[in-house]
Amino acid sequence: MSDVIVLGAGMVGVSAALHLAMKGRSVVLVDRREPGEETSYGNTGIVEREGYIPVTIPKDPRALLRYALNQAPEANYHLSHLPKVAGWLMQLWSRSNTAGVEAYAADNELLCRHAVPEHRALAAAAGAERYFRQTGWIRLYRSPASFAGAAKLFELCDRYGVAYRVMDADGLAEIEPHLARIMHKAAIWPETDSVSWPAGVTKAYAARFQALGGRFVHGDARSLTRTADGWSVVAGGETVTAREVVVALGPWTGDILAPLGLKFPLIAKRGYHMHFGATGNAVLNHPIVDVEHGFCLTPMEKGIRLTTAVEFADRDAPPTPRQLEQLKPIARALFPLAEERDETPWLGRRPALPDSLPVIGRAPGVAGMWLDFGHGHLGFTQGPISGRLIAEAMTGQTPLVDLRPFRAERFFGG
């Protein structure tokens, strides 16, 4: 019998397994696919320092109309899916105000301040430093209105001591000469890291976990069963047992928890990516966020990755990469993208709770179960610090961060 089974080998689960192994626990990491092959494969590759603004529903009637008409490339939806997420959207709407953003920022700062150093520590131990770039990332504001809309982010960065620098078109051209001069302002956040291949980072952390004696096996998390002295799961052609289990399955977490009576308001926010070459000698030196259109361009090993924002659809519905098609001409007008390097768009699913914060800690009322999920757009960013916190809590240490804002009980009246 092992000490711990960790279900889910994305960045969050791998980090939890690695931190537990570093503390001397015998750990079995279980996933149906190889480490880093789902959501952790296709993200923007950002380790974000300034994650203070959650995804919100705009109050501007014109923006709402664009969303309602499904005309906004930053937010696509399947009409048949809306009744299933109506309650979730109403909860999000109730938090889409200044008080909601303030509360989120105060809680998320507990994780954001440690995200970059925790990644760098694991990268050094795992030999993954070659993937990391300490260049920061840039947000583009095409209009005075969009720049004014970022005032709250700048205010929160000032409050929490996060560095940034605002540039005009001339200043941006000095560091990104191949971007079109079509923006009003830009801002760079130099304390944010980026990586050239997110899946490679996750796999390197998983390899480090195995080098410390951890086991990775393929298996179906839905086979999880309580036993007299712990938990078991069918994996690798055998029944694996452990005294405790960590559920870190991202958008698939509900498949395991709902049968146990733990029904969280968890949805899967879908997103797409495609890789492109660059025309001629054009080079992109930083990840670039186009704020008004809700996409990011990130230089990756495979090319320049264009990632979309949010699609509301059933988690397992067939891909509908409409947003990518809308964004391709917009992105090409910003940077000289060349040939497409993927045969088909990649589709990923982000696990999202309506308060935009993860759940980290014990499963209420379920002995021997721990939860680490719901990081939304920041799973790759916050996986290492979440893994450290869950490992510290499980081994009886005082966690580096106060876990009260991330308790599961907040969804059950506790």
mmCIF file of C-alpha atoms in Angstrom:
data_model
loop_
_atom_site.group_PDB
_atom_site.id
_atom_site.type_symbol
_atom_site.label_atom_id
_atom_site.label_comp_id
_atom_site.label_asym_id
_atom_site.label_seq_id
_atom_site.Cartn_x
_atom_site.Cartn_y
_atom_site.Cartn_z
ATOM 1 C CA MET A 1 0.000 0.000 0.000
ATOM 2 C CA SER A 2 1.238 3.481 -0.909
ATOM 3 C CA ASP A 3 0.757 6.610 1.128
ATOM 4 C CA VAL A 4 -1.053 8.640 -1.536
ATOM 5 C CA ILE A 5 -2.771 8.241 -4.887
ATOM 6 C CA VAL A 6 -2.852 11.452 -6.948
ATOM 7 C CA LEU A 7 -5.519 11.462 -9.647
ATOM 8 C CA GLY A 8 -4.659 13.674 -12.593
ATOM 9 C CA ALA A 9 -1.286 14.299 -14.262
ATOM 10 C CA GLY A 10 -1.686 17.875 -15.398
ATOM 11 C CA MET A 11 0.462 20.609 -13.899
ATOM 12 C CA VAL A 12 -1.645 20.696 -10.729
ATOM 13 C CA GLY A 13 -1.596 16.950 -10.088
ATOM 14 C CA VAL A 14 2.039 16.470 -11.094
ATOM 15 C CA SER A 15 3.085 19.290 -8.777
ATOM 16 C CA ALA A 16 1.149 17.787 -5.873
ATOM 17 C CA ALA A 17 2.674 14.360 -6.494
ATOM 18 C CA LEU A 18 6.174 15.823 -6.787
ATOM 19 C CA HIS A 19 5.901 17.844 -3.579
ATOM 20 C CA LEU A 20 4.584 14.819 -1.683
ATOM 21 C CA ALA A 21 7.456 12.700 -3.000
ATOM 22 C CA MET A 22 9.897 15.414 -1.940
ATOM 23 C CA LYS A 23 8.505 15.036 1.574
ATOM 24 C CA GLY A 24 9.193 11.313 1.565
ATOM 25 C CA ARG A 25 5.692 10.044 0.831
ATOM 26 C CA SER A 26 5.199 7.016 -1.417
ATOM 27 C CA VAL A 27 2.964 8.300 -4.217
ATOM 28 C CA VAL A 28 1.226 6.810 -7.239
ATOM 29 C CA LEU A 29 0.228 9.306 -9.937
ATOM 30 C CA VAL A 30 -2.646 8.122 -12.127
ATOM 31 C CA ASP A 31 -3.929 9.445 -15.440
ATOM 32 C CA ARG A 32 -5.474 7.931 -18.537
ATOM 33 C CA ARG A 33 -2.940 9.837 -20.664
ATOM 34 C CA GLU A 34 0.702 10.786 -20.330
ATOM 35 C CA PRO A 35 1.581 13.695 -18.009
ATOM 36 C CA GLY A 36 0.801 17.119 -19.434
ATOM 37 C CA GLU A 37 -1.366 15.873 -22.294
ATOM 38 C CA GLU A 38 -4.653 17.647 -21.466
ATOM 39 C CA THR A 39 -5.219 21.237 -20.295
ATOM 40 C CA SER A 40 -1.566 21.652 -19.317
ATOM 41 C CA TYR A 41 -0.580 20.955 -22.921
ATOM 42 C CA GLY A 42 -2.322 23.787 -24.683
ATOM 43 C CA ASN A 43 -2.237 26.896 -22.503
ATOM 44 C CA THR A 44 -0.467 30.195 -23.166
ATOM 45 C CA GLY A 45 2.655 29.079 -21.303
ATOM 46 C CA ILE A 46 2.489 31.912 -18.790
ATOM 47 C CA VAL A 47 3.537 31.861 -15.123
ATOM 48 C CA GLU A 48 1.628 34.954 -14.156
ATOM 49 C CA ARG A 49 2.580 37.251 -11.300
ATOM 50 C CA GLU A 50 -0.271 39.744 -11.542
ATOM 51 C CA GLY A 51 -3.391 37.539 -11.748
ATOM 52 C CA TYR A 52 -5.667 39.996 -9.961
ATOM 53 C CA ILE A 53 -8.564 40.390 -12.390
ATOM 54 C CA PRO A 54 -10.866 37.375 -12.722
ATOM 55 C CA VAL A 55 -12.957 36.646 -15.775
ATOM 56 C CA THR A 56 -16.083 38.761 -15.306
ATOM 57 C CA ILE A 57 -19.290 39.525 -17.159
ATOM 58 C CA PRO A 58 -19.218 43.121 -18.422
ATOM 59 C CA LYS A 59 -21.847 45.575 -17.248
ATOM 60 C CA ASP A 60 -21.658 47.634 -20.465
ATOM 61 C CA PRO A 61 -24.908 46.998 -22.421
ATOM 62 C CA ARG A 62 -23.043 47.186 -25.752
ATOM 63 C CA ALA A 63 -20.581 44.496 -24.692
ATOM 64 C CA LEU A 64 -23.408 42.358 -23.350
ATOM 65 C CA LEU A 65 -25.227 42.670 -26.668
ATOM 66 C CA ARG A 66 -22.134 41.460 -28.537
ATOM 67 C CA TYR A 67 -21.978 38.457 -26.233
ATOM 68 C CA ALA A 68 -25.699 37.805 -26.552
ATOM 69 C CA LEU A 69 -25.431 37.864 -30.358
ATOM 70 C CA ASN A 70 -22.381 35.560 -30.151
ATOM 71 C CA GLN A 71 -20.334 38.085 -32.114
ATOM 72 C CA ALA A 72 -17.434 38.502 -29.706
ATOM 73 C CA PRO A 73 -14.372 36.352 -30.497
ATOM 74 C CA GLU A 74 -13.392 36.477 -26.809
ATOM 75 C CA ALA A 75 -16.570 34.616 -25.709
ATOM 76 C CA ASN A 76 -18.281 32.010 -27.865
ATOM 77 C CA TYR A 77 -21.146 29.824 -26.651
ATOM 78 C CA HIS A 78 -23.294 26.875 -27.674
ATOM 79 C CA LEU A 79 -26.917 27.912 -27.277
ATOM 80 C CA SER A 80 -27.928 24.451 -26.077
ATOM 81 C CA HIS A 81 -25.366 24.674 -23.263
ATOM 82 C CA LEU A 82 -26.506 27.963 -21.739
ATOM 83 C CA PRO A 83 -29.326 26.499 -19.592
ATOM 84 C CA LYS A 84 -26.783 24.158 -17.999
ATOM 85 C CA VAL A 85 -24.505 27.019 -16.936
ATOM 86 C CA ALA A 86 -27.131 29.670 -16.245
ATOM 87 C CA GLY A 87 -26.763 29.324 -12.476
ATOM 88 C CA TRP A 88 -22.990 29.491 -12.718
ATOM 89 C CA LEU A 89 -23.195 32.608 -14.895
ATOM 90 C CA MET A 90 -25.551 34.254 -12.423
ATOM 91 C CA GLN A 91 -23.064 33.624 -9.624
ATOM 92 C CA LEU A 92 -20.301 35.068 -11.798
ATOM 93 C CA TRP A 93 -22.480 38.099 -12.567
ATOM 94 C CA SER A 94 -22.989 38.733 -8.864
ATOM 95 C CA ARG A 95 -19.215 38.933 -8.411
ATOM 96 C CA SER A 96 -18.561 41.033 -11.536
ATOM 97 C CA ASN A 97 -18.205 44.302 -9.645
ATOM 98 C CA THR A 98 -15.531 46.229 -7.793
ATOM 99 C CA ALA A 99 -16.143 44.443 -4.503
ATOM 100 C CA GLY A 100 -15.911 41.051 -6.196
ATOM 101 C CA VAL A 101 -12.658 41.911 -7.958
ATOM 102 C CA GLU A 102 -11.177 43.311 -4.736
ATOM 103 C CA ALA A 103 -12.031 40.155 -2.809
ATOM 104 C CA TYR A 104 -10.655 37.914 -5.535
ATOM 105 C CA ALA A 105 -7.422 39.898 -5.781
ATOM 106 C CA ALA A 106 -6.808 39.787 -2.036
ATOM 107 C CA ASP A 107 -7.221 36.014 -1.942
ATOM 108 C CA ASN A 108 -5.432 35.249 -5.186
ATOM 109 C CA GLU A 109 -2.438 37.362 -4.170
ATOM 110 C CA LEU A 110 -1.731 34.661 -1.584
ATOM 111 C CA LEU A 111 -0.942 32.325 -4.494
ATOM 112 C CA CYS A 112 0.305 34.804 -7.104
ATOM 113 C CA ARG A 113 3.187 36.064 -4.983
ATOM 114 C CA HIS A 114 4.641 32.528 -4.840
ATOM 115 C CA ALA A 115 3.809 31.278 -8.340
ATOM 116 C CA VAL A 116 7.006 32.296 -10.131
ATOM 117 C CA PRO A 117 9.525 31.303 -7.417
ATOM 118 C CA GLU A 118 7.826 27.940 -6.878
ATOM 119 C CA HIS A 119 7.989 27.190 -10.605
ATOM 120 C CA ARG A 120 11.623 28.226 -10.759
ATOM 121 C CA ALA A 121 12.478 25.965 -7.829
ATOM 122 C CA LEU A 122 10.835 22.932 -9.432
ATOM 123 C CA ALA A 123 12.350 23.769 -12.823
ATOM 124 C CA ALA A 124 15.838 23.868 -11.307
ATOM 125 C CA ALA A 125 15.319 20.517 -9.572
ATOM 126 C CA ALA A 126 13.802 18.933 -12.697
ATOM 127 C CA GLY A 127 16.317 20.268 -15.219
ATOM 128 C CA ALA A 128 13.547 22.224 -16.965
ATOM 129 C CA GLU A 129 15.125 25.670 -16.818
ATOM 130 C CA ARG A 130 15.730 25.665 -20.570
ATOM 131 C CA TYR A 131 12.000 26.122 -21.141
ATOM 132 C CA PHE A 132 11.745 29.282 -19.035
ATOM 133 C CA ARG A 133 12.089 32.871 -20.221
ATOM 134 C CA GLN A 134 12.240 35.767 -17.794
ATOM 135 C CA THR A 135 11.146 38.390 -20.296
ATOM 136 C CA GLY A 136 7.718 39.227 -18.893
ATOM 137 C CA TRP A 137 4.625 39.560 -21.070
ATOM 138 C CA ILE A 138 2.768 42.412 -22.694
ATOM 139 C CA ARG A 139 -0.860 43.513 -22.816
ATOM 140 C CA LEU A 140 -1.964 45.650 -25.757
ATOM 141 C CA TYR A 141 -4.714 48.261 -25.451
ATOM 142 C CA ARG A 142 -5.964 49.302 -28.859
ATOM 143 C CA SER A 143 -8.098 52.216 -27.698
ATOM 144 C CA PRO A 144 -8.208 54.784 -24.897
ATOM 145 C CA ALA A 145 -11.333 53.027 -23.607
ATOM 146 C CA SER A 146 -9.624 49.652 -23.248
ATOM 147 C CA PHE A 147 -6.628 51.258 -21.542
ATOM 148 C CA ALA A 148 -8.940 53.055 -19.127
ATOM 149 C CA GLY A 149 -10.580 49.703 -18.421
ATOM 150 C CA ALA A 150 -7.237 48.421 -17.107
ATOM 151 C CA ALA A 151 -7.081 51.025 -14.351
ATOM 152 C CA LYS A 152 -8.142 48.525 -11.687
ATOM 153 C CA LEU A 153 -5.363 46.123 -12.658
ATOM 154 C CA PHE A 154 -2.762 48.883 -12.436
ATOM 155 C CA GLU A 155 -4.178 49.994 -9.083
ATOM 156 C CA LEU A 156 -3.968 46.466 -7.674
ATOM 157 C CA CYS A 157 -0.414 46.016 -8.970
ATOM 158 C CA ASP A 158 0.561 49.244 -7.236
ATOM 159 C CA ARG A 159 -1.113 48.049 -4.034
ATOM 160 C CA TYR A 160 0.623 44.671 -3.988
ATOM 161 C CA GLY A 161 3.975 45.895 -5.263
ATOM 162 C CA VAL A 162 3.984 44.258 -8.696
ATOM 163 C CA ALA A 163 6.133 45.981 -11.301
ATOM 164 C CA TYR A 164 4.805 47.068 -14.687
ATOM 165 C CA ARG A 165 5.677 49.661 -17.299
ATOM 166 C CA VAL A 166 3.273 51.467 -19.625
ATOM 167 C CA MET A 167 4.471 52.222 -23.161
ATOM 168 C CA ASP A 168 3.222 54.121 -26.172
ATOM 169 C CA ALA A 169 3.546 52.771 -29.711
ATOM 170 C CA ASP A 170 7.116 54.022 -30.053
ATOM 171 C CA GLY A 171 8.186 52.390 -26.799
ATOM 172 C CA LEU A 172 6.615 49.084 -27.792
ATOM 173 C CA ALA A 173 8.283 49.191 -31.203
ATOM 174 C CA GLU A 174 11.689 49.264 -29.513
ATOM 175 C CA ILE A 175 11.140 45.810 -27.973
ATOM 176 C CA GLU A 176 8.658 44.332 -30.484
ATOM 177 C CA PRO A 177 9.572 45.859 -33.853
ATOM 178 C CA HIS A 178 7.451 43.463 -35.909
ATOM 179 C CA LEU A 179 4.111 44.277 -34.284
ATOM 180 C CA ALA A 180 1.824 46.581 -36.245
ATOM 181 C CA ARG A 181 1.538 50.047 -34.723
ATOM 182 C CA ILE A 182 -2.198 49.800 -34.115
ATOM 183 C CA MET A 183 -2.429 50.150 -30.344
ATOM 184 C CA HIS A 184 -3.072 53.117 -28.098
ATOM 185 C CA LYS A 185 -0.943 51.863 -25.199
ATOM 186 C CA ALA A 186 0.829 48.719 -24.045
ATOM 187 C CA ALA A 187 2.028 47.513 -20.663
ATOM 188 C CA ILE A 188 4.731 44.991 -19.798
ATOM 189 C CA TRP A 189 4.803 42.939 -16.603
ATOM 190 C CA PRO A 190 8.481 41.940 -16.207
ATOM 191 C CA GLU A 191 7.972 39.704 -13.156
ATOM 192 C CA THR A 192 5.875 37.206 -15.142
ATOM 193 C CA ASP A 193 7.718 34.242 -16.687
ATOM 194 C CA SER A 194 6.804 32.379 -19.848
ATOM 195 C CA VAL A 195 7.783 28.965 -21.174
ATOM 196 C CA SER A 196 8.499 27.687 -24.652
ATOM 197 C CA TRP A 197 6.627 24.384 -24.239
ATOM 198 C CA PRO A 198 4.143 23.926 -21.354
ATOM 199 C CA ALA A 199 3.792 20.170 -21.878
ATOM 200 C CA GLY A 200 7.558 19.813 -21.722
ATOM 201 C CA VAL A 201 7.653 21.543 -18.349
ATOM 202 C CA THR A 202 4.912 19.299 -16.957
ATOM 203 C CA LYS A 203 6.645 16.186 -18.262
ATOM 204 C CA ALA A 204 9.962 17.303 -16.743
ATOM 205 C CA TYR A 205 8.313 17.708 -13.344
ATOM 206 C CA ALA A 206 6.741 14.258 -13.745
ATOM 207 C CA ALA A 207 10.126 12.765 -14.601
ATOM 208 C CA ARG A 208 11.586 14.356 -11.465
ATOM 209 C CA PHE A 209 8.736 12.834 -9.461
ATOM 210 C CA GLN A 210 9.605 9.407 -10.841
ATOM 211 C CA ALA A 211 13.307 9.930 -10.193
ATOM 212 C CA LEU A 212 12.418 10.412 -6.519
ATOM 213 C CA GLY A 213 10.707 7.011 -6.462
ATOM 214 C CA GLY A 214 7.181 8.035 -7.428
ATOM 215 C CA ARG A 215 5.159 5.808 -9.736
ATOM 216 C CA PHE A 216 3.157 6.954 -12.741
ATOM 217 C CA VAL A 217 0.562 4.517 -14.083
ATOM 218 C CA HIS A 218 -2.215 4.759 -16.618
ATOM 219 C CA GLY A 219 -5.672 4.262 -15.210
ATOM 220 C CA ASP A 220 -9.252 5.472 -15.082
ATOM 221 C CA ALA A 221 -9.907 7.705 -12.090
ATOM 222 C CA ARG A 222 -13.562 6.704 -12.179
ATOM 223 C CA SER A 223 -12.522 3.327 -10.778
ATOM 224 C CA LEU A 224 -11.672 5.010 -7.460
ATOM 225 C CA THR A 225 -13.154 3.016 -4.568
ATOM 226 C CA ARG A 226 -13.068 3.399 -0.813
ATOM 227 C CA THR A 227 -11.516 0.511 1.096
ATOM 228 C CA ALA A 228 -11.390 -0.373 4.763
ATOM 229 C CA ASP A 229 -8.110 1.484 5.243
ATOM 230 C CA GLY A 230 -7.998 3.950 2.357
ATOM 231 C CA TRP A 231 -8.583 4.043 -1.375
ATOM 232 C CA SER A 232 -8.016 1.912 -4.442
ATOM 233 C CA VAL A 233 -7.979 2.556 -8.174
ATOM 234 C CA VAL A 234 -7.496 0.223 -11.122
ATOM 235 C CA ALA A 235 -4.370 1.370 -12.927
ATOM 236 C CA GLY A 236 -1.555 -0.199 -14.891
ATOM 237 C CA GLY A 237 -3.333 -3.549 -14.992
ATOM 238 C CA GLU A 238 -3.465 -3.781 -11.200
ATOM 239 C CA THR A 239 -5.385 -2.452 -8.241
ATOM 240 C CA VAL A 240 -3.391 0.346 -6.631
ATOM 241 C CA THR A 241 -4.126 1.127 -2.978
ATOM 242 C CA ALA A 242 -3.203 4.037 -0.728
ATOM 243 C CA ARG A 243 -4.238 5.526 2.581
ATOM 244 C CA GLU A 244 -5.080 8.918 1.068
ATOM 245 C CA VAL A 245 -6.060 10.309 -2.325
ATOM 246 C CA VAL A 246 -5.655 13.713 -3.955
ATOM 247 C CA VAL A 247 -8.210 14.572 -6.634
ATOM 248 C CA ALA A 248 -6.554 16.932 -9.133
ATOM 249 C CA LEU A 249 -8.535 16.132 -12.252
ATOM 250 C CA GLY A 250 -9.318 19.648 -13.403
ATOM 251 C CA PRO A 251 -12.596 19.738 -15.336
ATOM 252 C CA TRP A 252 -13.106 15.997 -14.762
ATOM 253 C CA THR A 253 -13.060 16.374 -10.970
ATOM 254 C CA GLY A 254 -16.852 16.388 -10.718
ATOM 255 C CA ASP A 255 -17.004 12.891 -12.235
ATOM 256 C CA ILE A 256 -15.321 11.609 -9.078
ATOM 257 C CA LEU A 257 -16.810 13.896 -6.445
ATOM 258 C CA ALA A 258 -20.483 14.002 -7.414
ATOM 259 C CA PRO A 259 -21.089 10.304 -6.580
ATOM 260 C CA LEU A 260 -19.646 11.065 -3.132
ATOM 261 C CA GLY A 261 -22.199 13.823 -2.590
ATOM 262 C CA LEU A 262 -19.774 16.690 -3.283
ATOM 263 C CA LYS A 263 -21.410 18.664 -6.084
ATOM 264 C CA PHE A 264 -19.355 21.750 -6.808
ATOM 265 C CA PRO A 265 -20.428 24.511 -9.242
ATOM 266 C CA LEU A 266 -17.609 23.491 -11.568
ATOM 267 C CA ILE A 267 -17.732 24.060 -15.311
ATOM 268 C CA ALA A 268 -15.273 23.535 -18.155
ATOM 269 C CA LYS A 269 -14.377 26.726 -20.008
ATOM 270 C CA ARG A 270 -13.117 25.567 -23.363
ATOM 271 C CA GLY A 271 -10.347 27.167 -25.390
ATOM 272 C CA TYR A 272 -8.395 26.538 -28.589
ATOM 273 C CA HIS A 273 -4.929 27.035 -29.952
ATOM 274 C CA MET A 274 -3.106 26.900 -33.279
ATOM 275 C CA HIS A 275 0.598 27.301 -34.104
ATOM 276 C CA PHE A 276 1.890 29.480 -36.945
ATOM 277 C CA GLY A 277 5.172 30.294 -38.565
ATOM 278 C CA ALA A 278 6.378 33.876 -38.958
ATOM 279 C CA THR A 279 6.781 35.688 -42.260
ATOM 280 C CA GLY A 280 10.324 36.498 -43.354
ATOM 281 C CA ASN A 281 12.579 37.475 -40.480
ATOM 282 C CA ALA A 282 9.758 38.534 -38.149
ATOM 283 C CA VAL A 283 10.346 37.640 -34.500
ATOM 284 C CA LEU A 284 8.054 37.809 -31.479
ATOM 285 C CA ASN A 285 10.070 38.431 -28.324
ATOM 286 C CA HIS A 286 7.311 38.361 -25.672
ATOM 287 C CA PRO A 287 3.904 36.781 -25.197
ATOM 288 C CA ILE A 288 1.365 39.369 -26.357
ATOM 289 C CA VAL A 289 -2.220 39.706 -25.096
ATOM 290 C CA ASP A 290 -4.664 41.602 -27.299
ATOM 291 C CA VAL A 291 -6.996 42.782 -24.536
ATOM 292 C CA GLU A 292 -9.882 43.907 -26.718
ATOM 293 C CA HIS A 293 -10.055 40.706 -28.750
ATOM 294 C CA GLY A 294 -9.246 38.246 -25.988
ATOM 295 C CA PHE A 295 -6.357 36.313 -27.519
ATOM 296 C CA CYS A 296 -2.692 35.726 -26.810
ATOM 297 C CA LEU A 297 0.266 35.174 -29.121
ATOM 298 C CA THR A 298 3.126 33.260 -27.477
ATOM 299 C CA PRO A 299 6.410 32.175 -29.073
ATOM 300 C CA MET A 300 6.715 28.416 -28.621
ATOM 301 C CA GLU A 301 9.076 25.691 -29.803
ATOM 302 C CA LYS A 302 6.550 24.684 -32.461
ATOM 303 C CA GLY A 303 5.925 28.229 -33.654
ATOM 304 C CA ILE A 304 3.801 31.137 -32.513
ATOM 305 C CA ARG A 305 0.821 29.864 -30.548
ATOM 306 C CA LEU A 306 -2.474 31.700 -30.904
ATOM 307 C CA THR A 307 -4.754 30.901 -27.960
ATOM 308 C CA THR A 308 -8.394 31.883 -27.599
ATOM 309 C CA ALA A 309 -10.308 33.019 -24.538
ATOM 310 C CA VAL A 310 -13.544 31.276 -23.507
ATOM 311 C CA GLU A 311 -16.063 28.960 -25.128
ATOM 312 C CA PHE A 312 -19.096 27.882 -23.117
ATOM 313 C CA ALA A 313 -20.001 24.399 -24.320
ATOM 314 C CA ASP A 314 -20.386 20.892 -22.972
ATOM 315 C CA ARG A 315 -17.006 19.641 -21.824
ATOM 316 C CA ASP A 316 -17.023 16.708 -24.224
ATOM 317 C CA ALA A 317 -18.869 18.275 -27.162
ATOM 318 C CA PRO A 318 -17.139 18.156 -30.569
ATOM 319 C CA PRO A 319 -14.767 21.063 -31.292
ATOM 320 C CA THR A 320 -16.203 24.239 -32.777
ATOM 321 C CA PRO A 321 -13.131 26.443 -33.362
ATOM 322 C CA ARG A 322 -15.150 29.433 -34.558
ATOM 323 C CA GLN A 323 -13.154 31.794 -32.377
ATOM 324 C CA LEU A 324 -9.896 30.819 -34.050
ATOM 325 C CA GLU A 325 -11.337 31.555 -37.463
ATOM 326 C CA GLN A 326 -12.524 34.957 -36.241
ATOM 327 C CA LEU A 327 -9.141 35.743 -34.730
ATOM 328 C CA LYS A 328 -6.780 34.643 -37.491
ATOM 329 C CA PRO A 329 -7.174 37.809 -39.607
ATOM 330 C CA ILE A 330 -7.065 40.017 -36.499
ATOM 331 C CA ALA A 331 -3.887 38.326 -35.279
ATOM 332 C CA ARG A 332 -2.295 38.506 -38.742
ATOM 333 C CA ALA A 333 -3.000 42.227 -38.867
ATOM 334 C CA LEU A 334 -1.115 42.555 -35.572
ATOM 335 C CA PHE A 335 1.864 40.291 -36.360
ATOM 336 C CA PRO A 336 2.946 38.719 -39.684
ATOM 337 C CA LEU A 337 1.889 35.149 -39.032
ATOM 338 C CA ALA A 338 2.712 32.707 -41.826
ATOM 339 C CA GLU A 339 1.696 29.081 -42.381
ATOM 340 C CA GLU A 340 -0.446 27.058 -39.980
ATOM 341 C CA ARG A 341 1.637 24.337 -38.352
ATOM 342 C CA ASP A 342 -1.166 22.218 -36.879
ATOM 343 C CA GLU A 343 -3.410 20.014 -38.983
ATOM 344 C CA THR A 344 -6.349 20.736 -36.690
ATOM 345 C CA PRO A 345 -6.910 23.211 -33.830
ATOM 346 C CA TRP A 346 -6.207 21.977 -30.325
ATOM 347 C CA LEU A 347 -9.115 22.045 -27.852
ATOM 348 C CA GLY A 348 -8.616 22.294 -24.093
ATOM 349 C CA ARG A 349 -10.863 22.639 -21.050
ATOM 350 C CA ARG A 350 -10.236 24.852 -18.032
ATOM 351 C CA PRO A 351 -11.844 23.931 -14.674
ATOM 352 C CA ALA A 352 -13.686 27.018 -13.435
ATOM 353 C CA LEU A 353 -15.568 27.846 -10.247
ATOM 354 C CA PRO A 354 -17.782 30.959 -10.078
ATOM 355 C CA ASP A 355 -15.539 32.781 -7.593
ATOM 356 C CA SER A 356 -12.524 32.048 -9.854
ATOM 357 C CA LEU A 357 -10.497 30.618 -6.955
ATOM 358 C CA PRO A 358 -9.283 27.003 -6.670
ATOM 359 C CA VAL A 359 -10.195 24.470 -4.031
ATOM 360 C CA ILE A 360 -7.137 23.365 -2.052
ATOM 361 C CA GLY A 361 -7.502 21.211 1.060
ATOM 362 C CA ARG A 362 -9.528 18.408 2.615
ATOM 363 C CA ALA A 363 -12.684 17.055 1.020
ATOM 364 C CA PRO A 364 -15.471 17.848 3.496
ATOM 365 C CA GLY A 365 -16.975 14.743 5.042
ATOM 366 C CA VAL A 366 -14.807 12.306 3.067
ATOM 367 C CA ALA A 367 -12.001 10.864 5.180
ATOM 368 C CA GLY A 368 -8.621 10.524 3.516
ATOM 369 C CA MET A 369 -9.515 12.622 0.440
ATOM 370 C CA TRP A 370 -7.846 15.909 -0.524
ATOM 371 C CA LEU A 371 -8.821 18.305 -3.292
ATOM 372 C CA ASP A 372 -6.684 20.432 -5.619
ATOM 373 C CA PHE A 373 -8.715 21.740 -8.568
ATOM 374 C CA GLY A 374 -10.599 24.668 -10.074
ATOM 375 C CA HIS A 375 -7.695 26.969 -10.986
ATOM 376 C CA GLY A 376 -9.424 28.246 -14.138
ATOM 377 C CA HIS A 377 -7.011 30.138 -16.380
ATOM 378 C CA LEU A 378 -4.189 29.898 -13.820
ATOM 379 C CA GLY A 379 -3.680 26.147 -13.463
ATOM 380 C CA PHE A 380 -0.274 26.156 -15.131
ATOM 381 C CA THR A 381 0.713 29.224 -13.124
ATOM 382 C CA GLN A 382 -0.453 27.991 -9.739
ATOM 383 C CA GLY A 383 0.183 24.248 -9.978
ATOM 384 C CA PRO A 384 3.538 24.292 -8.129
ATOM 385 C CA ILE A 385 2.422 26.528 -5.267
ATOM 386 C CA SER A 386 -0.839 24.551 -4.923
ATOM 387 C CA GLY A 387 1.153 21.325 -4.874
ATOM 388 C CA ARG A 388 3.402 22.650 -2.139
ATOM 389 C CA LEU A 389 0.421 23.762 -0.054
ATOM 390 C CA ILE A 390 -1.479 20.494 -0.346
ATOM 391 C CA ALA A 391 1.668 18.525 0.501
ATOM 392 C CA GLU A 392 2.355 20.685 3.541
ATOM 393 C CA ALA A 393 -1.218 20.294 4.775
ATOM 394 C CA MET A 394 -1.184 16.532 4.230
ATOM 395 C CA THR A 395 2.075 16.075 6.123
ATOM 396 C CA GLY A 396 0.985 18.079 9.157
ATOM 397 C CA GLN A 397 3.001 21.197 8.432
ATOM 398 C CA THR A 398 1.690 24.733 8.587
ATOM 399 C CA PRO A 399 1.107 25.671 4.937
ATOM 400 C CA LEU A 400 3.084 28.581 3.541
ATOM 401 C CA VAL A 401 -0.239 30.257 2.681
ATOM 402 C CA ASP A 402 -3.456 30.528 4.673
ATOM 403 C CA LEU A 403 -5.740 27.975 3.003
ATOM 404 C CA ARG A 404 -9.012 29.331 4.371
ATOM 405 C CA PRO A 405 -9.972 31.213 1.172
ATOM 406 C CA PHE A 406 -9.550 27.975 -0.776
ATOM 407 C CA ARG A 407 -11.515 25.626 1.479
ATOM 408 C CA ALA A 408 -14.126 23.464 -0.208
ATOM 409 C CA GLU A 409 -16.590 24.319 2.539
ATOM 410 C CA ARG A 410 -17.191 27.759 1.016
ATOM 411 C CA PHE A 411 -19.533 26.029 -1.436
ATOM 412 C CA PHE A 412 -21.366 24.117 1.284
ATOM 413 C CA GLY A 413 -22.192 26.879 3.734
ATOM 414 C CA GLY A 414 -18.975 26.513 5.727
#
